[in-house]
Amino acid sequence: MHLNNKELPFQEIGDYPSTYSSTNILCRLIEGLGYRYYWATASLNRSDLDYRPSDDSWTTLQIIEHIYGLSLALISTFHNKEFDFTQDSFNYHELREKTLCNFQFAHDKLIEDPKLNKLIIKLNMNGNHMTFPFWNHINGPISDAIWHCGQVVTNRRASGNPIDSKVNVFIGKTMS
């Protein structure tokens, strides 16, 4: 299934909840990530995707592929599956859509069943099987994805295609 930009999640962040809870805070963090990713990756062209600030840096497309991998690590926990760091290759549009949908899936699963203490991260790093509490997703894949969204924004600015100046991450909406 291929969605158009109007149907992709996180074009804006909805109203905030009336109460603070661990689930609401974590959901809001994922919404902030989704919003940043949506706009960081919107309307990139071939020159943006191929841009790299130095020979030993990733291209913007490689960063987007990495963020997709981080989203896979996150959702594997909700499927109670071990993540082994392999992923299929997709083009920019597919990566963008799949990543946003993965963030939406994680967000929705947290709302559906907010028992974070029962969510276990299972990793297979080169045959080394490890488990971690959900806490590690916060300082791991979620924070790393936010970090890399900033790289995409910086790269696109350097390649001559800055992010839409109407994007306002503080309020989670695009200003008119």
Short mmCIF file of C-alpha atoms in Angstrom, two decimals:
data_model
loop_
_atom_site.label_atom_id
_atom_site.label_comp_id
_atom_site.label_asym_id
_atom_site.label_seq_id
_atom_site.Cartn_x
_atom_site.Cartn_y
_atom_site.Cartn_z
CA MET A 1 0.00 0.00 0.00
CA HIS A 2 1.35 3.40 -0.94
CA LEU A 3 0.00 6.49 0.80
CA ASN A 4 0.19 10.01 -0.53
CA ASN A 5 1.67 12.83 1.56
CA LYS A 6 -1.76 13.94 2.82
CA GLU A 7 -2.34 10.49 4.31
CA LEU A 8 1.06 9.99 5.91
CA PRO A 9 1.05 10.30 9.69
CA PHE A 10 2.64 13.16 11.62
CA GLN A 11 2.09 15.97 9.14
CA GLU A 12 1.17 17.76 12.33
CA ILE A 13 0.92 16.91 16.01
CA GLY A 14 -2.55 16.74 17.46
CA ASP A 15 -3.76 18.28 20.69
CA TYR A 16 -1.90 17.25 23.79
CA PRO A 17 -3.52 15.05 26.44
CA SER A 18 -5.10 16.66 29.50
CA THR A 19 -3.03 14.53 31.88
CA TYR A 20 0.59 13.63 32.27
CA SER A 21 1.40 9.93 32.38
CA SER A 22 4.35 7.85 31.30
CA THR A 23 2.36 6.66 28.27
CA ASN A 24 1.23 10.16 27.29
CA ILE A 25 4.76 11.53 27.61
CA LEU A 26 6.24 8.71 25.56
CA CYS A 27 3.51 9.05 22.92
CA ARG A 28 4.20 12.77 22.70
CA LEU A 29 7.90 12.06 22.27
CA ILE A 30 7.10 9.74 19.35
CA GLU A 31 4.73 12.36 17.89
CA GLY A 32 7.54 14.93 18.09
CA LEU A 33 9.88 12.51 16.36
CA GLY A 34 7.28 11.69 13.71
CA TYR A 35 6.60 15.37 13.03
CA ARG A 36 10.30 16.17 12.76
CA TYR A 37 10.89 13.19 10.48
CA TYR A 38 7.88 14.01 8.31
CA TRP A 39 9.15 17.51 7.58
CA ALA A 40 12.87 16.69 7.54
CA THR A 41 12.25 14.15 4.79
CA ALA A 42 9.53 16.00 2.84
CA SER A 43 10.23 16.75 -0.82
CA LEU A 44 13.85 15.69 -0.98
CA ASN A 45 15.38 15.48 -4.43
CA ARG A 46 18.21 13.31 -5.79
CA SER A 47 20.85 15.92 -4.98
CA ASP A 48 19.57 16.13 -1.37
CA LEU A 49 19.57 12.34 -1.00
CA ASP A 50 23.10 12.02 -2.39
CA TYR A 51 24.49 14.87 -0.28
CA ARG A 52 27.17 14.10 2.29
CA PRO A 53 29.12 16.76 4.18
CA SER A 54 32.41 14.85 3.90
CA ASP A 55 33.80 11.69 2.34
CA ASP A 56 33.53 9.76 5.61
CA SER A 57 29.91 10.84 6.30
CA TRP A 58 26.71 9.08 5.39
CA THR A 59 24.61 10.46 2.56
CA THR A 60 21.20 11.80 3.49
CA LEU A 61 19.65 8.65 2.00
CA GLN A 62 21.88 6.48 4.20
CA ILE A 63 20.73 8.47 7.25
CA ILE A 64 17.09 7.91 6.22
CA GLU A 65 17.83 4.18 5.85
CA HIS A 66 19.32 4.19 9.35
CA ILE A 67 16.27 5.92 10.82
CA TYR A 68 14.12 3.27 9.15
CA GLY A 69 16.24 0.59 10.86
CA LEU A 70 15.73 2.36 14.19
CA SER A 71 11.97 2.30 13.60
CA LEU A 72 12.18 -1.44 12.89
CA ALA A 73 14.02 -2.00 16.17
CA LEU A 74 11.28 -0.11 17.98
CA ILE A 75 8.35 -1.98 16.47
CA SER A 76 9.99 -5.39 16.84
CA THR A 77 9.47 -4.98 20.59
CA PHE A 78 5.71 -4.61 20.11
CA HIS A 79 5.71 -7.78 18.00
CA ASN A 80 7.74 -9.56 20.71
CA LYS A 81 10.37 -10.36 18.08
CA GLU A 82 14.13 -10.31 18.20
CA PHE A 83 15.66 -7.56 16.08
CA ASP A 84 18.72 -8.72 14.13
CA PHE A 85 19.68 -5.44 12.40
CA THR A 86 18.88 -6.69 8.89
CA GLN A 87 16.49 -4.76 6.72
CA ASP A 88 15.28 -4.77 3.17
CA SER A 89 16.25 -2.02 0.75
CA PHE A 90 13.66 0.51 -0.31
CA ASN A 91 13.65 3.73 -2.29
CA TYR A 92 13.34 7.11 -0.57
CA HIS A 93 9.55 7.31 -0.87
CA GLU A 94 9.06 3.79 0.48
CA LEU A 95 11.51 4.38 3.35
CA ARG A 96 9.76 7.59 4.30
CA GLU A 97 6.31 6.02 4.28
CA LYS A 98 7.37 2.86 6.11
CA THR A 99 9.25 4.80 8.78
CA LEU A 100 6.35 7.15 9.46
CA CYS A 101 3.95 4.20 9.61
CA ASN A 102 6.29 2.39 12.01
CA PHE A 103 6.33 5.44 14.31
CA GLN A 104 2.53 5.55 14.10
CA PHE A 105 2.33 1.84 14.91
CA ALA A 106 4.51 2.27 18.02
CA HIS A 107 2.47 5.29 19.11
CA ASP A 108 -0.82 3.42 18.68
CA LYS A 109 0.46 0.30 20.46
CA LEU A 110 1.51 2.40 23.45
CA ILE A 111 -1.99 3.86 23.68
CA GLU A 112 -3.60 0.44 23.21
CA ASP A 113 -1.53 -1.27 25.92
CA PRO A 114 0.54 1.14 28.01
CA LYS A 115 2.20 -1.55 30.18
CA LEU A 116 5.79 -0.58 29.41
CA ASN A 117 7.22 -2.94 32.02
CA LYS A 118 6.09 -5.95 29.98
CA LEU A 119 7.78 -4.74 26.78
CA ILE A 120 11.18 -6.37 26.34
CA ILE A 121 13.73 -5.37 23.71
CA LYS A 122 15.28 -8.47 22.14
CA LEU A 123 18.40 -7.97 20.04
CA ASN A 124 20.62 -10.33 18.08
CA MET A 125 23.94 -8.58 17.49
CA ASN A 126 26.09 -10.95 15.42
CA GLY A 127 24.80 -14.02 17.25
CA ASN A 128 24.89 -12.36 20.67
CA HIS A 129 21.31 -12.48 22.00
CA MET A 130 20.51 -9.67 24.43
CA THR A 131 17.44 -8.33 26.19
CA PHE A 132 16.76 -4.89 27.61
CA PRO A 133 13.83 -3.08 29.23
CA PHE A 134 11.81 -0.61 27.17
CA TRP A 135 13.81 2.21 28.83
CA ASN A 136 16.59 1.55 26.35
CA HIS A 137 14.32 2.48 23.43
CA ILE A 138 14.08 6.00 24.86
CA ASN A 139 17.80 6.68 25.05
CA GLY A 140 18.50 4.34 22.12
CA PRO A 141 16.44 4.22 18.90
CA ILE A 142 13.98 7.03 19.73
CA SER A 143 16.66 9.56 20.74
CA ASP A 144 18.96 8.39 17.96
CA ALA A 145 16.21 8.91 15.38
CA ILE A 146 15.61 12.45 16.68
CA TRP A 147 19.36 13.10 16.44
CA HIS A 148 19.46 11.85 12.85
CA CYS A 149 16.41 13.93 11.84
CA GLY A 150 18.56 16.93 12.71
CA GLN A 151 21.27 15.60 10.41
CA VAL A 152 18.77 15.31 7.56
CA VAL A 153 17.66 18.91 8.15
CA THR A 154 21.28 20.12 8.21
CA ASN A 155 22.17 18.15 5.08
CA ARG A 156 19.18 19.39 3.12
CA ARG A 157 20.00 22.98 4.10
CA ALA A 158 23.59 22.46 2.93
CA SER A 159 22.42 20.90 -0.35
CA GLY A 160 20.25 23.96 -1.08
CA ASN A 161 16.80 22.64 -0.12
CA PRO A 162 16.08 23.88 3.43
CA ILE A 163 13.14 22.59 5.43
CA ASP A 164 9.91 24.56 5.01
CA SER A 165 10.29 27.70 7.13
CA LYS A 166 6.66 27.40 8.21
CA VAL A 167 7.36 24.17 10.13
CA ASN A 168 7.11 24.89 13.85
CA VAL A 169 8.36 21.98 15.97
CA PHE A 170 7.44 23.79 19.20
CA ILE A 171 3.72 23.74 18.48
CA GLY A 172 3.81 20.77 16.08
CA LYS A 173 2.05 22.52 13.25
CA THR A 174 3.01 24.20 10.02
CA MET A 175 2.24 27.90 10.20
CA SER A 176 0.27 29.58 7.42
#
